[in-house]
mmCIF file of N, CA and C in Angstrom:
data_model
loop_
_atom_site.group_PDB
_atom_site.id
_atom_site.type_symbol
_atom_site.label_atom_id
_atom_site.label_comp_id
_atom_site.label_asym_id
_atom_site.label_seq_id
_atom_site.Cartn_x
_atom_site.Cartn_y
_atom_site.Cartn_z
ATOM 1 N N UNK A 7 -23.817 14.328 -21.712
ATOM 2 C CA UNK A 7 -22.838 13.486 -22.398
ATOM 3 C C UNK A 7 -22.566 12.250 -21.553
ATOM 4 N N UNK A 8 -22.413 11.142 -22.206
ATOM 5 C CA UNK A 8 -22.059 9.894 -21.533
ATOM 6 C C UNK A 8 -20.792 9.336 -22.160
ATOM 7 N N UNK A 9 -20.172 8.418 -21.432
ATOM 8 C CA UNK A 9 -18.935 7.784 -21.884
ATOM 9 C C UNK A 9 -19.190 6.319 -22.206
ATOM 10 N N UNK A 10 -18.472 5.828 -23.194
ATOM 11 C CA UNK A 10 -18.355 4.377 -23.336
ATOM 12 C C UNK A 10 -17.323 3.953 -22.286
ATOM 13 N N UNK A 11 -17.184 2.671 -22.052
ATOM 14 C CA UNK A 11 -16.217 2.226 -21.052
ATOM 15 C C UNK A 11 -14.787 2.606 -21.454
ATOM 16 N N UNK A 12 -14.473 2.520 -22.748
ATOM 17 C CA UNK A 12 -13.146 2.906 -23.221
ATOM 18 C C UNK A 12 -12.895 4.395 -23.060
ATOM 19 N N UNK A 13 -13.902 5.209 -23.371
ATOM 20 C CA UNK A 13 -13.762 6.658 -23.206
ATOM 21 C C UNK A 13 -13.573 7.016 -21.731
ATOM 22 N N UNK A 14 -14.328 6.356 -20.864
ATOM 23 C CA UNK A 14 -14.192 6.615 -19.430
ATOM 24 C C UNK A 14 -12.807 6.213 -18.939
ATOM 25 N N UNK A 15 -12.326 5.073 -19.385
ATOM 26 C CA UNK A 15 -10.991 4.620 -18.988
ATOM 27 C C UNK A 15 -9.942 5.644 -19.404
ATOM 28 N N UNK A 16 -10.038 6.149 -20.631
ATOM 29 C CA UNK A 16 -9.085 7.164 -21.094
ATOM 30 C C UNK A 16 -9.211 8.449 -20.294
ATOM 31 N N UNK A 17 -10.435 8.897 -20.067
ATOM 32 C CA UNK A 17 -10.658 10.157 -19.350
ATOM 33 C C UNK A 17 -10.144 10.086 -17.917
ATOM 34 N N UNK A 18 -10.295 8.937 -17.284
ATOM 35 C CA UNK A 18 -9.888 8.781 -15.885
ATOM 36 C C UNK A 18 -8.481 8.199 -15.750
ATOM 37 N N UNK A 19 -7.808 7.988 -16.881
ATOM 38 C CA UNK A 19 -6.451 7.452 -16.893
ATOM 39 C C UNK A 19 -6.367 6.114 -16.147
ATOM 40 N N UNK A 20 -7.254 5.217 -16.523
ATOM 41 C CA UNK A 20 -7.266 3.884 -15.938
ATOM 42 C C UNK A 20 -7.542 2.869 -17.038
ATOM 43 N N UNK A 21 -7.711 1.613 -16.670
ATOM 44 C CA UNK A 21 -7.940 0.569 -17.667
ATOM 45 C C UNK A 21 -9.395 0.110 -17.640
ATOM 46 N N UNK A 22 -9.849 -0.367 -18.755
ATOM 47 C CA UNK A 22 -11.208 -0.904 -18.869
ATOM 48 C C UNK A 22 -11.410 -2.028 -17.852
ATOM 49 N N UNK A 23 -10.414 -2.904 -17.710
ATOM 50 C CA UNK A 23 -10.514 -4.022 -16.775
ATOM 51 C C UNK A 23 -10.689 -3.529 -15.343
ATOM 52 N N UNK A 24 -10.048 -2.420 -15.013
ATOM 53 C CA UNK A 24 -10.171 -1.856 -13.668
ATOM 54 C C UNK A 24 -11.596 -1.388 -13.412
ATOM 55 N N UNK A 25 -12.185 -0.737 -14.393
ATOM 56 C CA UNK A 25 -13.568 -0.269 -14.251
ATOM 57 C C UNK A 25 -14.500 -1.459 -14.043
ATOM 58 N N UNK A 26 -14.330 -2.483 -14.828
ATOM 59 C CA UNK A 26 -15.179 -3.674 -14.682
ATOM 60 C C UNK A 26 -14.988 -4.322 -13.303
ATOM 61 N N UNK A 27 -13.746 -4.359 -12.864
ATOM 62 C CA UNK A 27 -13.455 -4.916 -11.537
ATOM 63 C C UNK A 27 -14.154 -4.101 -10.453
ATOM 64 N N UNK A 28 -14.062 -2.783 -10.533
ATOM 65 C CA UNK A 28 -14.728 -1.929 -9.547
ATOM 66 C C UNK A 28 -16.244 -2.113 -9.585
ATOM 67 N N UNK A 29 -16.786 -2.349 -10.755
ATOM 68 C CA UNK A 29 -18.227 -2.630 -10.849
ATOM 69 C C UNK A 29 -18.561 -3.931 -10.121
ATOM 70 N N UNK A 30 -17.755 -4.959 -10.356
ATOM 71 C CA UNK A 30 -18.007 -6.245 -9.693
ATOM 72 C C UNK A 30 -17.898 -6.123 -8.176
ATOM 73 N N UNK A 31 -16.986 -5.289 -7.708
ATOM 74 C CA UNK A 31 -16.782 -5.092 -6.266
ATOM 75 C C UNK A 31 -17.783 -4.114 -5.656
ATOM 76 N N UNK A 32 -18.570 -3.455 -6.480
ATOM 77 C CA UNK A 32 -19.576 -2.524 -5.980
ATOM 78 C C UNK A 32 -19.086 -1.107 -5.774
ATOM 79 N N UNK A 33 -17.856 -0.818 -6.185
ATOM 80 C CA UNK A 33 -17.317 0.541 -6.046
ATOM 81 C C UNK A 33 -17.874 1.480 -7.113
ATOM 82 N N UNK A 34 -18.142 0.927 -8.258
ATOM 83 C CA UNK A 34 -18.744 1.687 -9.357
ATOM 84 C C UNK A 34 -20.114 1.085 -9.632
ATOM 85 N N UNK A 35 -21.148 1.919 -9.660
ATOM 86 C CA UNK A 35 -22.460 1.363 -9.996
ATOM 87 C C UNK A 35 -22.471 0.902 -11.450
ATOM 88 N N UNK A 36 -23.183 -0.169 -11.691
ATOM 89 C CA UNK A 36 -23.287 -0.623 -13.077
ATOM 90 C C UNK A 36 -24.114 0.400 -13.840
ATOM 91 N N UNK A 37 -23.584 0.887 -14.953
ATOM 92 C CA UNK A 37 -24.270 1.951 -15.688
ATOM 93 C C UNK A 37 -25.403 1.407 -16.552
ATOM 94 N N UNK A 38 -26.264 2.293 -16.978
ATOM 95 C CA UNK A 38 -27.289 1.863 -17.934
ATOM 96 C C UNK A 38 -26.621 1.449 -19.239
ATOM 97 N N UNK A 39 -27.322 0.665 -19.992
ATOM 98 C CA UNK A 39 -26.788 0.213 -21.280
ATOM 99 C C UNK A 39 -27.596 0.836 -22.407
ATOM 100 N N UNK A 40 -26.890 1.129 -23.457
ATOM 101 C CA UNK A 40 -27.541 1.647 -24.671
ATOM 102 C C UNK A 40 -28.302 0.502 -25.336
ATOM 103 N N UNK A 41 -29.101 0.826 -26.323
ATOM 104 C CA UNK A 41 -29.840 -0.211 -27.063
ATOM 105 C C UNK A 41 -28.901 -1.257 -27.645
ATOM 106 N N UNK A 42 -27.693 -0.844 -27.924
ATOM 107 C CA UNK A 42 -26.700 -1.762 -28.483
ATOM 108 C C UNK A 42 -26.177 -2.740 -27.432
ATOM 109 N N UNK A 43 -26.460 -2.479 -26.159
ATOM 110 C CA UNK A 43 -25.965 -3.337 -25.087
ATOM 111 C C UNK A 43 -24.693 -2.827 -24.439
ATOM 112 N N UNK A 44 -24.099 -1.781 -25.011
ATOM 113 C CA UNK A 44 -22.874 -1.225 -24.447
ATOM 114 C C UNK A 44 -23.184 -0.366 -23.231
ATOM 115 N N UNK A 45 -22.264 -0.405 -22.275
ATOM 116 C CA UNK A 45 -22.402 0.442 -21.089
ATOM 117 C C UNK A 45 -22.269 1.906 -21.496
ATOM 118 N N UNK A 46 -23.057 2.757 -20.856
ATOM 119 C CA UNK A 46 -22.953 4.211 -21.060
ATOM 120 C C UNK A 46 -22.843 4.855 -19.684
ATOM 121 N N UNK A 47 -21.658 5.405 -19.420
ATOM 122 C CA UNK A 47 -21.359 5.960 -18.100
ATOM 123 C C UNK A 47 -21.696 7.442 -18.036
ATOM 124 N N UNK A 48 -22.289 7.880 -16.926
ATOM 125 C CA UNK A 48 -22.565 9.306 -16.765
ATOM 126 C C UNK A 48 -21.269 10.061 -16.484
ATOM 127 N N UNK A 49 -21.311 11.371 -16.622
ATOM 128 C CA UNK A 49 -20.122 12.205 -16.431
ATOM 129 C C UNK A 49 -19.509 12.053 -15.044
ATOM 130 N N UNK A 50 -20.337 11.869 -14.029
ATOM 131 C CA UNK A 50 -19.790 11.785 -12.674
ATOM 132 C C UNK A 50 -19.007 10.492 -12.422
ATOM 133 N N UNK A 51 -19.066 9.544 -13.346
ATOM 134 C CA UNK A 51 -18.307 8.302 -13.196
ATOM 135 C C UNK A 51 -16.804 8.577 -13.221
ATOM 136 N N UNK A 52 -16.388 9.545 -14.015
ATOM 137 C CA UNK A 52 -14.954 9.891 -14.063
ATOM 138 C C UNK A 52 -14.492 10.391 -12.698
ATOM 139 N N UNK A 53 -15.268 11.269 -12.080
ATOM 140 C CA UNK A 53 -14.904 11.794 -10.761
ATOM 141 C C UNK A 53 -14.846 10.673 -9.724
ATOM 142 N N UNK A 54 -15.772 9.751 -9.802
ATOM 143 C CA UNK A 54 -15.790 8.629 -8.859
ATOM 144 C C UNK A 54 -14.539 7.769 -9.025
ATOM 145 N N UNK A 55 -14.152 7.499 -10.265
ATOM 146 C CA UNK A 55 -12.923 6.734 -10.507
ATOM 147 C C UNK A 55 -11.703 7.463 -9.963
ATOM 148 N N UNK A 56 -11.644 8.755 -10.155
ATOM 149 C CA UNK A 56 -10.513 9.531 -9.640
ATOM 150 C C UNK A 56 -10.493 9.513 -8.105
ATOM 151 N N UNK A 57 -11.661 9.585 -7.487
ATOM 152 C CA UNK A 57 -11.776 9.489 -6.030
ATOM 153 C C UNK A 57 -11.185 8.158 -5.558
ATOM 154 N N UNK A 58 -11.582 7.075 -6.213
ATOM 155 C CA UNK A 58 -11.100 5.741 -5.847
ATOM 156 C C UNK A 58 -9.582 5.674 -5.985
ATOM 157 N N UNK A 59 -9.054 6.175 -7.086
ATOM 158 C CA UNK A 59 -7.596 6.137 -7.311
ATOM 159 C C UNK A 59 -6.851 6.949 -6.264
ATOM 160 N N UNK A 60 -7.352 8.149 -5.944
ATOM 161 C CA UNK A 60 -6.682 8.974 -4.925
ATOM 162 C C UNK A 60 -6.727 8.284 -3.563
ATOM 163 N N UNK A 61 -7.862 7.686 -3.235
ATOM 164 C CA UNK A 61 -7.974 6.979 -1.957
ATOM 165 C C UNK A 61 -7.012 5.789 -1.905
ATOM 166 N N UNK A 62 -6.890 5.059 -3.009
ATOM 167 C CA UNK A 62 -5.939 3.939 -3.060
ATOM 168 C C UNK A 62 -4.512 4.430 -2.861
ATOM 169 N N UNK A 63 -4.164 5.558 -3.482
ATOM 170 C CA UNK A 63 -2.808 6.104 -3.321
ATOM 171 C C UNK A 63 -2.531 6.502 -1.873
ATOM 172 N N UNK A 64 -3.572 6.844 -1.125
ATOM 173 C CA UNK A 64 -3.404 7.179 0.288
ATOM 174 C C UNK A 64 -3.404 5.940 1.178
ATOM 175 N N UNK A 65 -3.553 4.771 0.567
ATOM 176 C CA UNK A 65 -3.447 3.531 1.318
ATOM 177 C C UNK A 65 -4.758 2.915 1.750
ATOM 178 N N UNK A 66 -5.878 3.510 1.373
ATOM 179 C CA UNK A 66 -7.164 2.936 1.752
ATOM 180 C C UNK A 66 -7.402 1.641 0.982
ATOM 181 N N UNK A 67 -7.984 0.666 1.657
ATOM 182 C CA UNK A 67 -8.364 -0.584 1.003
ATOM 183 C C UNK A 67 -9.657 -0.355 0.224
ATOM 184 N N UNK A 68 -9.980 -1.294 -0.658
ATOM 185 C CA UNK A 68 -11.233 -1.165 -1.407
ATOM 186 C C UNK A 68 -12.439 -1.178 -0.469
ATOM 187 N N UNK A 69 -12.369 -1.953 0.592
ATOM 188 C CA UNK A 69 -13.457 -1.980 1.575
ATOM 189 C C UNK A 69 -13.607 -0.607 2.243
ATOM 190 N N UNK A 70 -12.486 0.001 2.603
ATOM 191 C CA UNK A 70 -12.534 1.333 3.219
ATOM 192 C C UNK A 70 -13.037 2.377 2.229
ATOM 193 N N UNK A 71 -12.622 2.237 0.974
ATOM 194 C CA UNK A 71 -13.083 3.173 -0.058
ATOM 195 C C UNK A 71 -14.589 3.041 -0.244
ATOM 196 N N UNK A 72 -15.080 1.820 -0.217
ATOM 197 C CA UNK A 72 -16.527 1.608 -0.323
ATOM 198 C C UNK A 72 -17.243 2.325 0.819
ATOM 199 N N UNK A 73 -16.718 2.211 2.016
ATOM 200 C CA UNK A 73 -17.328 2.888 3.166
ATOM 201 C C UNK A 73 -17.300 4.402 2.974
ATOM 202 N N UNK A 74 -16.178 4.930 2.485
ATOM 203 C CA UNK A 74 -16.077 6.377 2.242
ATOM 204 C C UNK A 74 -17.079 6.825 1.185
ATOM 205 N N UNK A 75 -17.236 6.039 0.143
ATOM 206 C CA UNK A 75 -18.198 6.388 -0.909
ATOM 207 C C UNK A 75 -19.626 6.392 -0.370
ATOM 208 N N UNK A 76 -19.944 5.410 0.472
ATOM 209 C CA UNK A 76 -21.285 5.381 1.072
ATOM 210 C C UNK A 76 -21.496 6.602 1.960
ATOM 211 N N UNK A 77 -20.476 6.940 2.749
ATOM 212 C CA UNK A 77 -20.592 8.098 3.634
ATOM 213 C C UNK A 77 -20.676 9.397 2.840
ATOM 214 N N UNK A 78 -19.946 9.461 1.734
ATOM 215 C CA UNK A 78 -19.998 10.649 0.885
ATOM 216 C C UNK A 78 -21.420 10.865 0.365
ATOM 217 N N UNK A 79 -22.100 9.783 0.087
ATOM 218 C CA UNK A 79 -23.457 9.868 -0.454
ATOM 219 C C UNK A 79 -24.484 10.212 0.621
ATOM 220 N N UNK A 80 -24.113 10.097 1.857
ATOM 221 C CA UNK A 80 -25.054 10.420 2.924
ATOM 222 C C UNK A 80 -24.598 9.863 4.245
ATOM 223 N N UNK A 81 -23.688 10.537 4.875
ATOM 224 C CA UNK A 81 -23.177 10.073 6.158
ATOM 225 C C UNK A 81 -22.755 11.246 7.011
ATOM 226 N N UNK A 82 -22.100 10.922 8.080
ATOM 227 C CA UNK A 82 -21.630 11.927 9.028
ATOM 228 C C UNK A 82 -20.138 12.173 8.828
ATOM 229 N N UNK A 83 -19.765 13.425 8.948
ATOM 230 C CA UNK A 83 -18.357 13.794 8.831
ATOM 231 C C UNK A 83 -17.517 13.070 9.879
ATOM 232 N N UNK A 84 -18.060 12.885 11.070
ATOM 233 C CA UNK A 84 -17.327 12.200 12.139
ATOM 234 C C UNK A 84 -16.968 10.772 11.731
ATOM 235 N N UNK A 85 -17.842 10.108 11.000
ATOM 236 C CA UNK A 85 -17.565 8.743 10.544
ATOM 237 C C UNK A 85 -16.449 8.729 9.502
ATOM 238 N N UNK A 86 -16.446 9.722 8.640
ATOM 239 C CA UNK A 86 -15.385 9.840 7.631
ATOM 240 C C UNK A 86 -14.054 10.098 8.322
ATOM 241 N N UNK A 87 -14.069 11.003 9.294
ATOM 242 C CA UNK A 87 -12.851 11.326 10.036
ATOM 243 C C UNK A 87 -12.326 10.097 10.774
ATOM 244 N N UNK A 88 -13.216 9.293 11.337
ATOM 245 C CA UNK A 88 -12.792 8.089 12.058
ATOM 246 C C UNK A 88 -12.068 7.115 11.126
ATOM 247 N N UNK A 89 -12.572 6.959 9.916
ATOM 248 C CA UNK A 89 -11.911 6.079 8.942
ATOM 249 C C UNK A 89 -10.523 6.622 8.609
ATOM 250 N N UNK A 90 -10.429 7.931 8.399
ATOM 251 C CA UNK A 90 -9.134 8.546 8.082
ATOM 252 C C UNK A 90 -8.169 8.430 9.261
ATOM 253 N N UNK A 91 -8.661 8.610 10.473
ATOM 254 C CA UNK A 91 -7.794 8.481 11.651
ATOM 255 C C UNK A 91 -7.291 7.051 11.809
ATOM 256 N N UNK A 92 -8.166 6.070 11.574
ATOM 257 C CA UNK A 92 -7.735 4.670 11.633
ATOM 258 C C UNK A 92 -6.643 4.394 10.604
ATOM 259 N N UNK A 93 -6.805 4.939 9.401
ATOM 260 C CA UNK A 93 -5.802 4.739 8.351
ATOM 261 C C UNK A 93 -4.488 5.395 8.752
ATOM 262 N N UNK A 94 -4.563 6.584 9.327
ATOM 263 C CA UNK A 94 -3.360 7.279 9.775
ATOM 264 C C UNK A 94 -2.644 6.468 10.856
ATOM 265 N N UNK A 95 -3.387 5.922 11.810
ATOM 266 C CA UNK A 95 -2.776 5.074 12.844
ATOM 267 C C UNK A 95 -2.083 3.868 12.217
ATOM 268 N N UNK A 96 -2.737 3.259 11.244
ATOM 269 C CA UNK A 96 -2.162 2.100 10.555
ATOM 270 C C UNK A 96 -0.862 2.487 9.840
ATOM 271 N N UNK A 97 -0.862 3.618 9.176
ATOM 272 C CA UNK A 97 0.330 4.082 8.458
ATOM 273 C C UNK A 97 1.458 4.383 9.439
ATOM 274 N N UNK A 98 1.126 5.016 10.568
ATOM 275 C CA UNK A 98 2.162 5.326 11.559
ATOM 276 C C UNK A 98 2.762 4.050 12.145
ATOM 277 N N UNK A 99 1.942 3.034 12.346
ATOM 278 C CA UNK A 99 2.449 1.746 12.826
ATOM 279 C C UNK A 99 3.385 1.128 11.791
ATOM 280 N N UNK A 100 2.985 1.174 10.530
ATOM 281 C CA UNK A 100 3.843 0.631 9.460
ATOM 282 C C UNK A 100 5.156 1.402 9.371
ATOM 283 N N UNK A 101 5.081 2.727 9.514
ATOM 284 C CA UNK A 101 6.306 3.527 9.476
ATOM 285 C C UNK A 101 7.237 3.156 10.624
ATOM 286 N N UNK A 102 6.682 2.940 11.815
ATOM 287 C CA UNK A 102 7.510 2.535 12.952
ATOM 288 C C UNK A 102 8.149 1.173 12.678
ATOM 289 N N UNK A 103 7.385 0.253 12.096
ATOM 290 C CA UNK A 103 7.939 -1.057 11.735
ATOM 291 C C UNK A 103 9.052 -0.911 10.700
ATOM 292 N N UNK A 104 8.832 -0.083 9.701
ATOM 293 C CA UNK A 104 9.858 0.147 8.678
ATOM 294 C C UNK A 104 11.107 0.774 9.286
ATOM 295 N N UNK A 105 10.937 1.670 10.233
ATOM 296 C CA UNK A 105 12.092 2.294 10.882
ATOM 297 C C UNK A 105 12.880 1.254 11.672
ATOM 298 N N UNK A 106 12.192 0.353 12.376
ATOM 299 C CA UNK A 106 12.895 -0.721 13.096
ATOM 300 C C UNK A 106 13.663 -1.608 12.115
ATOM 301 N N UNK A 107 13.059 -1.919 10.984
ATOM 302 C CA UNK A 107 13.745 -2.734 9.977
ATOM 303 C C UNK A 107 14.963 -1.992 9.437
ATOM 304 N N UNK A 108 14.813 -0.701 9.176
ATOM 305 C CA UNK A 108 15.925 0.097 8.660
ATOM 306 C C UNK A 108 17.074 0.111 9.653
ATOM 307 N N UNK A 109 16.770 0.324 10.927
ATOM 308 C CA UNK A 109 17.807 0.372 11.957
ATOM 309 C C UNK A 109 18.521 -0.973 12.053
ATOM 310 N N UNK A 110 17.764 -2.061 12.044
ATOM 311 C CA UNK A 110 18.365 -3.394 12.130
ATOM 312 C C UNK A 110 19.268 -3.659 10.932
ATOM 313 N N UNK A 111 18.777 -3.379 9.733
ATOM 314 C CA UNK A 111 19.598 -3.611 8.537
ATOM 315 C C UNK A 111 20.823 -2.704 8.513
ATOM 316 N N UNK A 112 20.659 -1.480 8.941
ATOM 317 C CA UNK A 112 21.804 -0.570 9.004
ATOM 318 C C UNK A 112 22.841 -1.128 9.979
ATOM 319 N N UNK A 113 22.381 -1.614 11.131
ATOM 320 C CA UNK A 113 23.284 -2.151 12.141
ATOM 321 C C UNK A 113 24.039 -3.373 11.622
ATOM 322 N N UNK A 114 23.331 -4.339 11.037
ATOM 323 C CA UNK A 114 24.037 -5.539 10.571
ATOM 324 C C UNK A 114 24.937 -5.225 9.387
ATOM 325 N N UNK A 115 24.551 -4.301 8.545
ATOM 326 C CA UNK A 115 25.437 -3.902 7.441
ATOM 327 C C UNK A 115 26.688 -3.223 7.968
ATOM 328 N N UNK A 116 26.536 -2.418 9.013
ATOM 329 C CA UNK A 116 27.687 -1.734 9.612
ATOM 330 C C UNK A 116 28.636 -2.757 10.234
ATOM 331 N N UNK A 117 28.083 -3.810 10.837
ATOM 332 C CA UNK A 117 28.914 -4.810 11.510
ATOM 333 C C UNK A 117 29.517 -5.828 10.553
ATOM 334 N N UNK A 118 29.062 -5.864 9.327
ATOM 335 C CA UNK A 118 29.571 -6.843 8.369
ATOM 336 C C UNK A 118 30.634 -6.201 7.488
ATOM 337 N N UNK A 119 31.821 -6.812 7.486
ATOM 338 C CA UNK A 119 32.913 -6.267 6.675
ATOM 339 C C UNK A 119 32.760 -6.618 5.200
ATOM 340 N N UNK A 120 32.003 -7.679 4.922
ATOM 341 C CA UNK A 120 31.882 -8.130 3.541
ATOM 342 C C UNK A 120 33.052 -8.993 3.117
ATOM 343 N N UNK A 121 33.920 -9.341 4.071
ATOM 344 C CA UNK A 121 35.092 -10.181 3.786
ATOM 345 C C UNK A 121 35.088 -11.380 4.727
ATOM 346 N N UNK A 122 35.758 -12.443 4.317
ATOM 347 C CA UNK A 122 35.898 -13.618 5.165
ATOM 348 C C UNK A 122 34.813 -14.645 4.891
ATOM 349 N N UNK A 123 34.838 -15.712 5.690
ATOM 350 C CA UNK A 123 33.866 -16.789 5.484
ATOM 351 C C UNK A 123 32.458 -16.357 5.910
ATOM 352 N N UNK A 124 31.504 -17.092 5.422
ATOM 353 C CA UNK A 124 30.107 -16.800 5.748
ATOM 354 C C UNK A 124 29.825 -17.081 7.221
ATOM 355 N N UNK A 125 30.520 -18.077 7.797
ATOM 356 C CA UNK A 125 30.313 -18.424 9.202
ATOM 357 C C UNK A 125 30.490 -17.183 10.070
ATOM 358 N N UNK A 126 29.496 -16.926 10.895
ATOM 359 C CA UNK A 126 29.565 -15.777 11.796
ATOM 360 C C UNK A 126 29.111 -14.469 11.179
ATOM 361 N N UNK A 127 28.663 -14.495 9.950
ATOM 362 C CA UNK A 127 28.201 -13.265 9.297
ATOM 363 C C UNK A 127 27.031 -12.682 10.094
ATOM 364 N N UNK A 128 27.125 -11.440 10.535
ATOM 365 C CA UNK A 128 26.044 -10.857 11.342
ATOM 366 C C UNK A 128 24.722 -10.733 10.583
ATOM 367 N N UNK A 129 24.798 -10.608 9.276
ATOM 368 C CA UNK A 129 23.555 -10.525 8.497
ATOM 369 C C UNK A 129 22.843 -11.874 8.541
ATOM 370 N N UNK A 130 23.592 -12.952 8.252
ATOM 371 C CA UNK A 130 23.019 -14.298 8.286
ATOM 372 C C UNK A 130 22.581 -14.651 9.700
ATOM 373 N N UNK A 131 23.400 -14.316 10.696
ATOM 374 C CA UNK A 131 23.046 -14.596 12.092
ATOM 375 C C UNK A 131 21.752 -13.886 12.479
ATOM 376 N N UNK A 132 21.593 -12.673 12.049
ATOM 377 C CA UNK A 132 20.369 -11.924 12.355
ATOM 378 C C UNK A 132 19.160 -12.593 11.724
ATOM 379 N N UNK A 133 19.316 -13.083 10.512
ATOM 380 C CA UNK A 133 18.199 -13.742 9.834
ATOM 381 C C UNK A 133 17.904 -15.127 10.410
ATOM 382 N N UNK A 134 18.939 -15.789 10.955
ATOM 383 C CA UNK A 134 18.761 -17.131 11.507
ATOM 384 C C UNK A 134 18.233 -17.151 12.935
ATOM 385 N N UNK A 135 18.383 -16.061 13.669
ATOM 386 C CA UNK A 135 18.051 -16.060 15.097
ATOM 387 C C UNK A 135 17.227 -14.838 15.458
ATOM 388 N N UNK A 136 16.618 -14.956 16.618
ATOM 389 C CA UNK A 136 15.920 -13.802 17.173
ATOM 390 C C UNK A 136 16.951 -12.710 17.444
ATOM 391 N N UNK A 137 16.536 -11.465 17.384
ATOM 392 C CA UNK A 137 17.478 -10.375 17.666
ATOM 393 C C UNK A 137 18.061 -10.517 19.067
ATOM 394 N N UNK A 138 19.325 -10.152 19.195
ATOM 395 C CA UNK A 138 19.987 -10.152 20.498
ATOM 396 C C UNK A 138 20.720 -8.833 20.652
ATOM 397 N N UNK A 139 21.126 -8.574 21.865
ATOM 398 C CA UNK A 139 21.936 -7.391 22.104
ATOM 399 C C UNK A 139 23.335 -7.679 21.572
ATOM 400 N N UNK A 140 23.876 -6.796 20.779
ATOM 401 C CA UNK A 140 25.203 -6.992 20.206
ATOM 402 C C UNK A 140 26.257 -6.473 21.167
ATOM 403 N N UNK A 141 27.331 -7.230 21.271
ATOM 404 C CA UNK A 141 28.424 -6.841 22.157
ATOM 405 C C UNK A 141 29.561 -6.278 21.321
ATOM 406 N N UNK A 142 30.502 -5.672 21.998
ATOM 407 C CA UNK A 142 31.689 -5.158 21.314
ATOM 408 C C UNK A 142 32.440 -6.309 20.651
ATOM 409 N N UNK A 143 32.440 -7.510 21.295
ATOM 410 C CA UNK A 143 33.122 -8.663 20.723
ATOM 411 C C UNK A 143 32.534 -9.018 19.356
ATOM 412 N N UNK A 144 31.205 -8.953 19.204
ATOM 413 C CA UNK A 144 30.591 -9.235 17.905
ATOM 414 C C UNK A 144 31.185 -8.326 16.837
ATOM 415 N N UNK A 145 31.325 -7.062 17.169
ATOM 416 C CA UNK A 145 31.853 -6.088 16.220
ATOM 417 C C UNK A 145 33.324 -6.359 15.943
ATOM 418 N N UNK A 146 34.105 -6.675 17.004
ATOM 419 C CA UNK A 146 35.531 -6.933 16.831
ATOM 420 C C UNK A 146 35.767 -8.165 15.962
ATOM 421 N N UNK A 147 34.998 -9.243 16.179
ATOM 422 C CA UNK A 147 35.151 -10.459 15.381
ATOM 423 C C UNK A 147 34.886 -10.147 13.917
ATOM 424 N N UNK A 148 33.891 -9.368 13.666
ATOM 425 C CA UNK A 148 33.549 -9.030 12.290
ATOM 426 C C UNK A 148 34.663 -8.212 11.642
ATOM 427 N N UNK A 149 35.227 -7.273 12.385
ATOM 428 C CA UNK A 149 36.243 -6.382 11.820
ATOM 429 C C UNK A 149 37.587 -7.067 11.615
ATOM 430 N N UNK A 150 37.924 -8.057 12.481
ATOM 431 C CA UNK A 150 39.265 -8.623 12.361
ATOM 432 C C UNK A 150 39.351 -9.756 11.345
ATOM 433 N N UNK A 151 38.247 -10.025 10.646
ATOM 434 C CA UNK A 151 38.296 -10.996 9.565
ATOM 435 C C UNK A 151 37.936 -12.403 9.980
ATOM 436 N N UNK A 152 37.686 -12.641 11.281
ATOM 437 C CA UNK A 152 37.271 -13.976 11.712
ATOM 438 C C UNK A 152 35.789 -14.219 11.450
ATOM 439 N N UNK A 153 35.117 -13.197 11.021
ATOM 440 C CA UNK A 153 33.713 -13.296 10.667
ATOM 441 C C UNK A 153 33.459 -12.261 9.596
ATOM 442 N N UNK A 154 32.264 -12.157 9.180
ATOM 443 C CA UNK A 154 31.958 -11.141 8.174
ATOM 444 C C UNK A 154 31.563 -9.939 8.907
#
């Protein structure tokens, strides 16, 4: 059994445009065409699309997915593991960056009363300047209404 592009899109829960894009990028091999000129996809095309979608959800780039697909077709497990380890390192770095952002935003929100003039607002000050060590005076000014 083969799929038309629309049938494949439905079966793999994706869009026709996505399949065409993946073909242009080399992630999906261009399928044979019927006498009518329409693409006819083999059954394994659905599995390949699902592989690509799962890899994207894990944060792999299309370039990395292409490498994984090539390795799947004939490569070494160690090479696949190296790609996954690199992705994990990248994700851990992003998580650390997100945690620093969360801590900074939590800190400036805690120091901002939400009342008073904008001048001296710790949120605006943080965005306008490089981070600095906050003193007790910064917190007191914010709380007593002379700043936000």
